[in-house]
PDB file of C-alpha atoms and ligand atoms in Angstrom:
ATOM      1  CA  UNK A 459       1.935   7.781  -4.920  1.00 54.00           C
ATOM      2  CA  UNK A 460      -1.103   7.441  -2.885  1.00 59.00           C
ATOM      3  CA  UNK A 461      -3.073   4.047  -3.960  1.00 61.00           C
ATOM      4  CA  UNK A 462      -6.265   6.341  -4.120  1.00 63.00           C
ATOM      5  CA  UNK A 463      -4.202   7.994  -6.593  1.00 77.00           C
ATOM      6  CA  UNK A 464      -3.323   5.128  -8.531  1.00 87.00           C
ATOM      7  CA  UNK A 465      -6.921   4.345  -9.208  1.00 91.00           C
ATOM      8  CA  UNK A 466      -7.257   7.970 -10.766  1.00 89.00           C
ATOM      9  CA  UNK A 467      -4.059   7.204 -13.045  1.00 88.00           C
ATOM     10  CA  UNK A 468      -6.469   4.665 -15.229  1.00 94.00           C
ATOM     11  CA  UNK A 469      -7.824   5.613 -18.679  1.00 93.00           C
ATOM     12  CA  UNK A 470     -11.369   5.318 -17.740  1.00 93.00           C
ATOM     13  CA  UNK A 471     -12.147   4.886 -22.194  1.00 95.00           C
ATOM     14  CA  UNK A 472     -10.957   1.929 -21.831  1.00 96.00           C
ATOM     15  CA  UNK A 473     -12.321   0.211 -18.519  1.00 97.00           C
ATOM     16  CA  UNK A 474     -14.173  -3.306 -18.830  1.00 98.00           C
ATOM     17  CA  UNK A 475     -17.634  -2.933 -18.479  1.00 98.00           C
ATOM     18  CA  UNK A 476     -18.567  -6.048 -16.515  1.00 98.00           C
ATOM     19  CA  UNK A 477     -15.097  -7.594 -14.406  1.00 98.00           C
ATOM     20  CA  UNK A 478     -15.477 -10.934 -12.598  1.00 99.00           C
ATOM     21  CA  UNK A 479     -13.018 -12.146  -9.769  1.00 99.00           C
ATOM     22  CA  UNK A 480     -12.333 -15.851  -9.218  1.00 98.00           C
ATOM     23  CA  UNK A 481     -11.315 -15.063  -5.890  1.00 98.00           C
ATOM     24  CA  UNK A 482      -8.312 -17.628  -4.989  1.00 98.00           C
ATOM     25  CA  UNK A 483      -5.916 -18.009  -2.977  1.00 98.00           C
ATOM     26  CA  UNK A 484      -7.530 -17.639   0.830  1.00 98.00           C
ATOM     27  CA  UNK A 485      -6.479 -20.927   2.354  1.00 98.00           C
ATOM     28  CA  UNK A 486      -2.721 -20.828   0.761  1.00 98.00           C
ATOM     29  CA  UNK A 487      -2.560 -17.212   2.332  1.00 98.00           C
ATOM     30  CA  UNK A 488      -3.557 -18.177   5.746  1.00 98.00           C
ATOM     31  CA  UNK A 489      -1.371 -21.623   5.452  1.00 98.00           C
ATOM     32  CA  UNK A 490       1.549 -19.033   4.631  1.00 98.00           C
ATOM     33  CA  UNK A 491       1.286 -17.795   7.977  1.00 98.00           C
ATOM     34  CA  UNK A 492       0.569 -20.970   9.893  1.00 98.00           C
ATOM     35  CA  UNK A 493      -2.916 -19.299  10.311  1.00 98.00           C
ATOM     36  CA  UNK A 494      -6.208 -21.965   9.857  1.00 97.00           C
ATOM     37  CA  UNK A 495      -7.660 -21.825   6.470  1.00 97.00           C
ATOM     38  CA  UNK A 496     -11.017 -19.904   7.625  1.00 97.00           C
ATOM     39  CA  UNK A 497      -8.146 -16.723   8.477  1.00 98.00           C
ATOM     40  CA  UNK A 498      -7.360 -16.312   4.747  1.00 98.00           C
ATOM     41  CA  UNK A 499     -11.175 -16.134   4.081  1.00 98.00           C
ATOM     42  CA  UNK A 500     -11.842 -13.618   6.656  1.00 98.00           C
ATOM     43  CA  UNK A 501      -9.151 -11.400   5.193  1.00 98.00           C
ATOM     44  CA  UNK A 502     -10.238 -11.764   1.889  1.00 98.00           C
ATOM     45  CA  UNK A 503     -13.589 -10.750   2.933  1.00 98.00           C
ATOM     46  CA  UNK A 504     -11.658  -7.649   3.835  1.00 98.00           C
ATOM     47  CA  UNK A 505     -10.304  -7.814   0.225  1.00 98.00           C
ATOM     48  CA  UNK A 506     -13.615  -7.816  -1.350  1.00 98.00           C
ATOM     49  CA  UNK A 507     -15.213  -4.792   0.162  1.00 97.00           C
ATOM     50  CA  UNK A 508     -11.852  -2.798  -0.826  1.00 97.00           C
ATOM     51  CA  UNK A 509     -12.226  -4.160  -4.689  1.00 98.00           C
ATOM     52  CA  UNK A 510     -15.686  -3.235  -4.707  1.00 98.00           C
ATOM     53  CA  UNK A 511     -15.990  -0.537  -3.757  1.00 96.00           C
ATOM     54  CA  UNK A 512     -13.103   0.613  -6.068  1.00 97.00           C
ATOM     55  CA  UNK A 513     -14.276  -0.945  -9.130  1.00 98.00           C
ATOM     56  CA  UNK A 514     -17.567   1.355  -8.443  1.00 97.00           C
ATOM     57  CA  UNK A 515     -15.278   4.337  -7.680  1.00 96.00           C
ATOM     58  CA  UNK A 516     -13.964   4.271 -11.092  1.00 96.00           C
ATOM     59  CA  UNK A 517     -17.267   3.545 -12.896  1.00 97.00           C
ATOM     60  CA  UNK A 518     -17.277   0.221 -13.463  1.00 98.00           C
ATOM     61  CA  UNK A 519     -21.057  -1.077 -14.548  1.00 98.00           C
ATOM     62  CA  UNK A 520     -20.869  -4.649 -13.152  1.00 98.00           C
ATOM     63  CA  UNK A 521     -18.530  -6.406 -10.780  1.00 98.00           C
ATOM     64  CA  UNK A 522     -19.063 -10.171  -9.871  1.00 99.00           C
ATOM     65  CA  UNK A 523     -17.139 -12.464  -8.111  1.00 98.00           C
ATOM     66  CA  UNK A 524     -16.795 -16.329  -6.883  1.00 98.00           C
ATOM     67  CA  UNK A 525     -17.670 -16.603  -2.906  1.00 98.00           C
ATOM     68  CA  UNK A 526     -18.842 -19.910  -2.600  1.00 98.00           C
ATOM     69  CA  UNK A 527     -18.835 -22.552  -5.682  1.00 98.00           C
ATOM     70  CA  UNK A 528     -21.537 -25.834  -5.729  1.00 97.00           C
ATOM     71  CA  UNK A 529     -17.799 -27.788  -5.352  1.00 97.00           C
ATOM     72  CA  UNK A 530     -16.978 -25.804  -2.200  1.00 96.00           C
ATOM     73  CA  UNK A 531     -19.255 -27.715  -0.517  1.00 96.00           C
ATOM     74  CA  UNK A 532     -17.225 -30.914  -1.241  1.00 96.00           C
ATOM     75  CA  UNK A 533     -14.544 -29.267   1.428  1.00 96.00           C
ATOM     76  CA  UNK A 534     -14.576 -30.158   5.227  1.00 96.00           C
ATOM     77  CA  UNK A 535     -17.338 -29.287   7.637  1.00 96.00           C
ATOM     78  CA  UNK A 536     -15.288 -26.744   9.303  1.00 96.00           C
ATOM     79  CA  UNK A 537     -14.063 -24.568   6.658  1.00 96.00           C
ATOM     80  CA  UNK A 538     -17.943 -24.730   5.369  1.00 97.00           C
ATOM     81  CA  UNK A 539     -19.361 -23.820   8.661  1.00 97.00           C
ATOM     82  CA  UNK A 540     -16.633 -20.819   8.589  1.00 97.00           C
ATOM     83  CA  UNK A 541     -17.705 -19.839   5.288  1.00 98.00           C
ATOM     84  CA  UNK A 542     -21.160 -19.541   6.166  1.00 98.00           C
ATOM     85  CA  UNK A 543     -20.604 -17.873   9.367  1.00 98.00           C
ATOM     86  CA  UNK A 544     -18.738 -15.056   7.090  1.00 98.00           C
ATOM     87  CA  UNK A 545     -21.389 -14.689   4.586  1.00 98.00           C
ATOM     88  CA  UNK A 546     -23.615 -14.227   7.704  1.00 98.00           C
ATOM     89  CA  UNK A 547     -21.777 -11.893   9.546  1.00 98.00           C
ATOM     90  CA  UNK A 548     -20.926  -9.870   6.350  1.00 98.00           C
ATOM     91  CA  UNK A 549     -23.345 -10.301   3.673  1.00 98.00           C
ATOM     92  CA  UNK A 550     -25.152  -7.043   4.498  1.00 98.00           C
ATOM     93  CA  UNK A 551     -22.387  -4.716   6.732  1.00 98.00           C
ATOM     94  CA  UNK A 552     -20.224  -5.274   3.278  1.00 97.00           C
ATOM     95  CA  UNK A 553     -22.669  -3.973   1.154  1.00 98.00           C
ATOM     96  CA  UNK A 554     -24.860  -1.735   3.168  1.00 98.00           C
ATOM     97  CA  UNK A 555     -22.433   1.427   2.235  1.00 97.00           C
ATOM     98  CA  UNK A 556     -22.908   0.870  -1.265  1.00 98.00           C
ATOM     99  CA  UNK A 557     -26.289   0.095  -1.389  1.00 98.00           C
ATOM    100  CA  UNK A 558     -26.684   3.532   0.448  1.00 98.00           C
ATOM    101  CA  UNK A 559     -24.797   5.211  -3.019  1.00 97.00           C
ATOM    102  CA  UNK A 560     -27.328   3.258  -5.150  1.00 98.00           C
ATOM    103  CA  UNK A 561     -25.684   0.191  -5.977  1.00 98.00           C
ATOM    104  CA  UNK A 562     -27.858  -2.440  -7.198  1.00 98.00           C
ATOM    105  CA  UNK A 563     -26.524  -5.976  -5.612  1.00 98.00           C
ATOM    106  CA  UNK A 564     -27.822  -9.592  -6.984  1.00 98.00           C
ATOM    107  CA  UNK A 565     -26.631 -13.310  -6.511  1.00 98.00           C
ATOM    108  CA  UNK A 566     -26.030 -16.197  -8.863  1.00 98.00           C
ATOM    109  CA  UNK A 567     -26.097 -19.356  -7.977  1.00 98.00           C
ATOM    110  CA  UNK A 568     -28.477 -22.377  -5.890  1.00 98.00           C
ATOM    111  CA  UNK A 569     -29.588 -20.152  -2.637  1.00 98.00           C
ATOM    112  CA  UNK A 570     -31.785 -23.066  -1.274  1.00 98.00           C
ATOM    113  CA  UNK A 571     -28.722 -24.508   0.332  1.00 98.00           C
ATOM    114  CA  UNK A 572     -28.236 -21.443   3.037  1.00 98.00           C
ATOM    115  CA  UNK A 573     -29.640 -21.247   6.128  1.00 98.00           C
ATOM    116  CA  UNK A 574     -33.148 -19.385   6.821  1.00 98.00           C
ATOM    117  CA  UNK A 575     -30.361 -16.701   8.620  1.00 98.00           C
ATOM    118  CA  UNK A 576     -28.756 -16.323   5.823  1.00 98.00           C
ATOM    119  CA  UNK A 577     -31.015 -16.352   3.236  1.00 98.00           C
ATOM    120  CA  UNK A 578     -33.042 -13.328   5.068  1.00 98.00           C
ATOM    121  CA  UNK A 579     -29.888 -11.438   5.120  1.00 98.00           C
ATOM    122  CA  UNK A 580     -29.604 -12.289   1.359  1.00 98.00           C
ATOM    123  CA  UNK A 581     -33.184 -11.216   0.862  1.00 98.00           C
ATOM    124  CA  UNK A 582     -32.402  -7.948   2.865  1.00 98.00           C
ATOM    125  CA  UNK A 583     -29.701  -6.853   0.452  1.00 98.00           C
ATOM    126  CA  UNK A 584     -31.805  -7.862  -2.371  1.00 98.00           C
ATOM    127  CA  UNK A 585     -34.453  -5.677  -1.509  1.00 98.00           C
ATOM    128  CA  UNK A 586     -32.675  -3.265  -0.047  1.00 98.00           C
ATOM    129  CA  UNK A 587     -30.740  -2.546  -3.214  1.00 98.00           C
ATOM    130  CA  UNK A 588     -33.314  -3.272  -6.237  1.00 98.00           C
ATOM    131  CA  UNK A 589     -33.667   0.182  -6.880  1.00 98.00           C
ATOM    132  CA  UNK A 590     -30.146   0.878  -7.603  1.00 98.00           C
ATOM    133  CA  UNK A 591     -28.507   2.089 -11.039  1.00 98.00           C
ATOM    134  CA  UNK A 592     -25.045   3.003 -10.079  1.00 98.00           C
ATOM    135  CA  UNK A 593     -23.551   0.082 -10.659  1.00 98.00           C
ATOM    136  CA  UNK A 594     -24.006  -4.053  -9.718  1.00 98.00           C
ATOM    137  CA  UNK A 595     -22.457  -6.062  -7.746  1.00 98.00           C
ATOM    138  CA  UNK A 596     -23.314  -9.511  -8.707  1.00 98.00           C
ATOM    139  CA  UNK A 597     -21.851 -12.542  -6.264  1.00 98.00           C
ATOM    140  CA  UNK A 598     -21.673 -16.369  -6.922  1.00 98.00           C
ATOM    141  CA  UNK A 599     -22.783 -18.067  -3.881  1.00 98.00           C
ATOM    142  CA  UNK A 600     -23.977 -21.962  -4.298  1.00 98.00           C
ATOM    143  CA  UNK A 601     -22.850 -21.298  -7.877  1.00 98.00           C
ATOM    144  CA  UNK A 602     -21.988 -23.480 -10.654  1.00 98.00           C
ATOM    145  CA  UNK A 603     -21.570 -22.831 -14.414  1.00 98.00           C
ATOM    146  CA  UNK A 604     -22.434 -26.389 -15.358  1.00 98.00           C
ATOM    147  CA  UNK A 605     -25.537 -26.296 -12.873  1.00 98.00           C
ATOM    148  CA  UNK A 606     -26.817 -22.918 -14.519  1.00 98.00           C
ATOM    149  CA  UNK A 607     -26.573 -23.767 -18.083  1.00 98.00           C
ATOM    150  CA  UNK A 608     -28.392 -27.536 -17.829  1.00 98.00           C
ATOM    151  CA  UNK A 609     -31.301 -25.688 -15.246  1.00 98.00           C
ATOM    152  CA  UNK A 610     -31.207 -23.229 -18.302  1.00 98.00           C
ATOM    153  CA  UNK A 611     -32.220 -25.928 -20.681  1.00 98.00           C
ATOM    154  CA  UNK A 612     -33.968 -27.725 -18.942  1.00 98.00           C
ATOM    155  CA  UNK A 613     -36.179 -24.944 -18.980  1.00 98.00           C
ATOM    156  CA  UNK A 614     -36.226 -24.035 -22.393  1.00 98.00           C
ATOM    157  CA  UNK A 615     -37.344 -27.681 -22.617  1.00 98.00           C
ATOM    158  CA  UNK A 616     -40.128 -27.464 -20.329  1.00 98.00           C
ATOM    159  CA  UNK A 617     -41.096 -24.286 -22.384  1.00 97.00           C
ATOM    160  CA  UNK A 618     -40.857 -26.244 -25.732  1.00 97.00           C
ATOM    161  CA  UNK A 619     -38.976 -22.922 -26.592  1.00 95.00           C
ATOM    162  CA  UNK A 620     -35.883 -23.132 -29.570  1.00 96.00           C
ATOM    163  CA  UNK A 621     -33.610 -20.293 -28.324  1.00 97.00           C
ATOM    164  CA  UNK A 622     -30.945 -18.273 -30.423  1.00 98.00           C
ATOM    165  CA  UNK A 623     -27.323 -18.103 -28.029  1.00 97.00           C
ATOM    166  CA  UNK A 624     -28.493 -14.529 -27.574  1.00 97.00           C
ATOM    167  CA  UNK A 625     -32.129 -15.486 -26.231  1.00 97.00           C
ATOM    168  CA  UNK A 626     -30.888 -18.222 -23.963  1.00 98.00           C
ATOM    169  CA  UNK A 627     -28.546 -15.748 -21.664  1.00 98.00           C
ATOM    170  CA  UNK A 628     -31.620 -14.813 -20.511  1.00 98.00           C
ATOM    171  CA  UNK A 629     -32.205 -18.210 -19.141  1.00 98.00           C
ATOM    172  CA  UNK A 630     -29.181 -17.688 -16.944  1.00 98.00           C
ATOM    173  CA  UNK A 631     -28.466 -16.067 -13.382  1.00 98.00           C
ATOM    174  CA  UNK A 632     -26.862 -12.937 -15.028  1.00 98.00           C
ATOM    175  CA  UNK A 633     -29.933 -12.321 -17.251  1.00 97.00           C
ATOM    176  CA  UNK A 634     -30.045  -8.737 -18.214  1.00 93.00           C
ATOM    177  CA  UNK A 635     -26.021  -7.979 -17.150  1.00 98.00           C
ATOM    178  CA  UNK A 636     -23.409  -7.855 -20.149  1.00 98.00           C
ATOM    179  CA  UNK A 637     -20.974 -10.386 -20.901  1.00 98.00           C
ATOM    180  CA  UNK A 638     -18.013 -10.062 -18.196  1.00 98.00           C
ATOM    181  CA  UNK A 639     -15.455  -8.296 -20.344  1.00 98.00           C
ATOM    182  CA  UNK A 640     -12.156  -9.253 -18.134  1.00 98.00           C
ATOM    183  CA  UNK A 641     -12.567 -12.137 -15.722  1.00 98.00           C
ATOM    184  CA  UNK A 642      -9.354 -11.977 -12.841  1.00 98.00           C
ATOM    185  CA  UNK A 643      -8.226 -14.793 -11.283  1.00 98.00           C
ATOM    186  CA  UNK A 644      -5.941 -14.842  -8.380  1.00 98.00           C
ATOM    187  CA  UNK A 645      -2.875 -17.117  -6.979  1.00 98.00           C
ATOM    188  CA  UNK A 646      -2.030 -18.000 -10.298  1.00 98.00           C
ATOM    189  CA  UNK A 647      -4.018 -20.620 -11.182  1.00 96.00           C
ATOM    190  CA  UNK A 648      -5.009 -21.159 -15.033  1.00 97.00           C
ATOM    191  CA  UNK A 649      -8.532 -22.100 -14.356  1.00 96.00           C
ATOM    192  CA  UNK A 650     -12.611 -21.029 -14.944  1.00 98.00           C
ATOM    193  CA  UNK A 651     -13.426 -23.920 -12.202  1.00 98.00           C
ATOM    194  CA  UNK A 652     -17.001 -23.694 -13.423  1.00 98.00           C
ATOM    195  CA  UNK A 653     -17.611 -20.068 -13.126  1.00 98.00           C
ATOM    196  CA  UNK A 654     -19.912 -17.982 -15.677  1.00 98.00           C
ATOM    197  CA  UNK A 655     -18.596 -20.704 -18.538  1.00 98.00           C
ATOM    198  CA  UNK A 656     -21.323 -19.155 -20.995  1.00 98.00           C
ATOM    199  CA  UNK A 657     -20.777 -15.652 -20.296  1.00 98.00           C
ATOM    200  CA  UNK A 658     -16.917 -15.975 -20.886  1.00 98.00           C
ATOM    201  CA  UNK A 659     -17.512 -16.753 -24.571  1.00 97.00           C
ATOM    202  CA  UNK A 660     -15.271 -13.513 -25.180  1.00 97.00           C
ATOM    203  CA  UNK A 661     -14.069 -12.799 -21.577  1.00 98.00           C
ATOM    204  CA  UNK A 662     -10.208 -11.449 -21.412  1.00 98.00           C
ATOM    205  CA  UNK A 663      -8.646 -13.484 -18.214  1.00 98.00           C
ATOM    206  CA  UNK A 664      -6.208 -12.012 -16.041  1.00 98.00           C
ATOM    207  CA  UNK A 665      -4.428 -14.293 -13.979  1.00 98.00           C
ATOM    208  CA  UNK A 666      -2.086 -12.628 -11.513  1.00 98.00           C
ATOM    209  CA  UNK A 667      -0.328 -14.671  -8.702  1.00 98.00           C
ATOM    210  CA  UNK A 668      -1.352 -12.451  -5.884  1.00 98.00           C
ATOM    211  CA  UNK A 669      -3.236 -14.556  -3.380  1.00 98.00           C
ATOM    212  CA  UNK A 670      -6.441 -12.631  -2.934  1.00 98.00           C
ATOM    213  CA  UNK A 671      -5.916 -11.136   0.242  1.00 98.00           C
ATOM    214  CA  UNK A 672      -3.207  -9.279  -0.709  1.00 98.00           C
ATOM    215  CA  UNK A 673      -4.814  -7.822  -3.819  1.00 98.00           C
ATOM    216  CA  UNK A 674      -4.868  -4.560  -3.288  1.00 97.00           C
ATOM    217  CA  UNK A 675      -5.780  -1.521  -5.287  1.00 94.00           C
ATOM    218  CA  UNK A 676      -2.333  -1.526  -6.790  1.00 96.00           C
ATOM    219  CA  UNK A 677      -2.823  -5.079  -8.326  1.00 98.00           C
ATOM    220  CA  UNK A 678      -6.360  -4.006  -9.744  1.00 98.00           C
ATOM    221  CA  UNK A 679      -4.381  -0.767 -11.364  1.00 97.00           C
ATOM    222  CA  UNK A 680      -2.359  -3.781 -12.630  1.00 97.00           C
ATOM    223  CA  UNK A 681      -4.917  -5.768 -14.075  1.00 98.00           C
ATOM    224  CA  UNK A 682      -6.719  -3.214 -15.321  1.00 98.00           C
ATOM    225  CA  UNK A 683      -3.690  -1.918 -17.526  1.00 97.00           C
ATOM    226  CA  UNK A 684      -3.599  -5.034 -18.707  1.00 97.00           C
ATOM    227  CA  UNK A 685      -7.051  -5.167 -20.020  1.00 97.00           C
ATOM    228  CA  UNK A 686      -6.588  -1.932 -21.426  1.00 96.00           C
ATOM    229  CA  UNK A 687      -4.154  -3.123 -23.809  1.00 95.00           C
ATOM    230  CA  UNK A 688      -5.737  -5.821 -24.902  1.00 95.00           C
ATOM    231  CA  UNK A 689      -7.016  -6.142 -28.367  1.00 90.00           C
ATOM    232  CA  UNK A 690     -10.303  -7.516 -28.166  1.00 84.00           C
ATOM    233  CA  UNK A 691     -11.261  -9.100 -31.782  1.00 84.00           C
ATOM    234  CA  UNK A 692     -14.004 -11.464 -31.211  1.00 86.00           C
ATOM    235  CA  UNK A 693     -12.945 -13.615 -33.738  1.00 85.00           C
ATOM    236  CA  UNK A 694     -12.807 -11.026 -36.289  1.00 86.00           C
ATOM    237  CA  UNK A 695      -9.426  -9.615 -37.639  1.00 81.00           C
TER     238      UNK A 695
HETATM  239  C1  FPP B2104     -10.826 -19.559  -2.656  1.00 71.18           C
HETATM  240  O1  FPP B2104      -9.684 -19.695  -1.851  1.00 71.18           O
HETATM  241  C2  FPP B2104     -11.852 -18.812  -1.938  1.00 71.18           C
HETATM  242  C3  FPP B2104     -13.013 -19.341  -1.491  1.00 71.18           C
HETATM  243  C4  FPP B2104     -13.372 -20.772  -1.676  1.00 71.18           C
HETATM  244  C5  FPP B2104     -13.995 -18.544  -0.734  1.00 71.18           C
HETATM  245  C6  FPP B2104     -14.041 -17.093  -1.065  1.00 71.18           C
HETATM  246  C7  FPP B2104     -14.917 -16.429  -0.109  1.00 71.18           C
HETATM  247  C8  FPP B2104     -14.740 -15.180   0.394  1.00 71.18           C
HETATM  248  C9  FPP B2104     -13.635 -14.295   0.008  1.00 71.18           C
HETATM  249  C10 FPP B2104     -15.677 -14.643   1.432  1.00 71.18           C
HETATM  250  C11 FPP B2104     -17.140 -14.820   1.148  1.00 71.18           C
HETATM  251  C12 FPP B2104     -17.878 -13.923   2.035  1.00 71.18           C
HETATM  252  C13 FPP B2104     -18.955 -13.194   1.712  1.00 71.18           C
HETATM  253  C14 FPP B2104     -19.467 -12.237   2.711  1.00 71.18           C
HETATM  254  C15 FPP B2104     -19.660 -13.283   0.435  1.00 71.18           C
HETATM  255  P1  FPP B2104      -9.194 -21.150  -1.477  1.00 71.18           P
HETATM  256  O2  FPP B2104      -9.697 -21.494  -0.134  1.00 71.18           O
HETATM  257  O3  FPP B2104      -9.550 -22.122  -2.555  1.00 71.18           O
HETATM  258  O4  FPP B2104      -7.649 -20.918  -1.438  1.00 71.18           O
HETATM  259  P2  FPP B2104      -6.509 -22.001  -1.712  1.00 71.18           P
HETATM  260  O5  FPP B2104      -6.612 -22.361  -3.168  1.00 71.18           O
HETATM  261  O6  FPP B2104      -5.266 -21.234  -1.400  1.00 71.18           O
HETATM  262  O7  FPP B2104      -6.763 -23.154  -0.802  1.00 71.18           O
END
């Protein structure tokens, strides 16, 4: 069957809402093939523009993922400095398609850090898009959980504002999007690593042990079967 196909196979009743990919895997991929680390994260750039674009295919509302974590920056200058030459070269090509269908694209995380380059790139997608209702496409970059929440109070704080749990998502990067209602996480590691540690209150996690760049549209079929048969409860019975 035709992986195109396989996407059309899905009951579309019961599709998450909101999915969010803890994309892992990149460097183990590229160390596989005796390739340099910064290999496995230009193919899973690759990777990401495929899962996009099919999560919006099939109607999904809100798709985020993990690009670049506040720990990333923690890892050698070279792998850094090949990260950021990605996100420069692709921010905008990767997106520009989908922006064009009316995708609406936003980021979470500390954006300071970038480079003026970067950030105007950043800026161009944001504007670029702002109009758009189709769907989001919401990416971590300089993001941490822990960061977020404790910026988040500290500006309830400076606010002298009490908050209910409900009032103080809107403190948060993903103000205004739902909950994500299946967060993915590849290579088979059993770990949030400080992403969207709030907003998973009632997440489903998939972990599968495909190394990102190989997840392909038959391991987000997978997934998404998966999530489709679980029984979400939220601590009811
Ligand atoms: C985790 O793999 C992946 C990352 C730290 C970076 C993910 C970034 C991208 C896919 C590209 C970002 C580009 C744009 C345009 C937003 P890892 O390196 O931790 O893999 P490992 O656990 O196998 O070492």
């Amino acid at each position: 069957m035709k992986s195109k196909d396989l996407l059309d196979e899905l009951d579309k009743t019961r599709l998450p809402r909101h999915i969010a990919f803890i994309m892992d895997g990149n460097g183990r991929w590229a160390t596989k093939r005796l390739l340099p680390r910064k290999m496995g994260h230009k193919e899973g750039v690759k990777t990401m523009r495929a899962v996009i674009s099919d999560c919006v295919r099939i109607g999904i509302e809100v798709v985020s993922l993990f690009a670049f974590s506040t720990e990333n920056k923690s890892r050698p200058k070279d792998e850094i400095d090949a990260l950021m030459q990605l996100i420069r070269d692709n921010i905008y090509d990767m997106l520009k398609d989908l922006i064009a269908e009316g995708v609406k694209v936003t980021f979470m995380g500390d954006l300071s850090y970038f480079s003026d380059d970067i950030r105007e790139s950043l800026d161009r997608v944001l504007r670029e898009s702002a109009g758009g209702t189709k769907a989001v496409v919401n990416i971590g970059l300089n993001y941490g959980s822990r960061d977020e929440i404790v910026q988040a109070v500290n500006k309830c704080v400076q606010e002298r504002k009490t908050v209910s749990a409900e009032e103080f998502k809107q403190y948060l990067y993903t103000k205004n999007l739902p909950d994500p209602d299946l967060i993915v996480r590849t290579s088979g590691e059993f770990r949030l690593s400080n992403f969207m540690l709030y907003q998973a209150a009632y997440s489903e996690v998939v972990v599968t042990k495909t190394l990102w760049p190989d997840f392909d549209n038959k391991a987000l079929v997978s997934v998404l079967k998966e999530y489709a048969q679980r029984n979400r409860r939220y601590g009811k019975i």
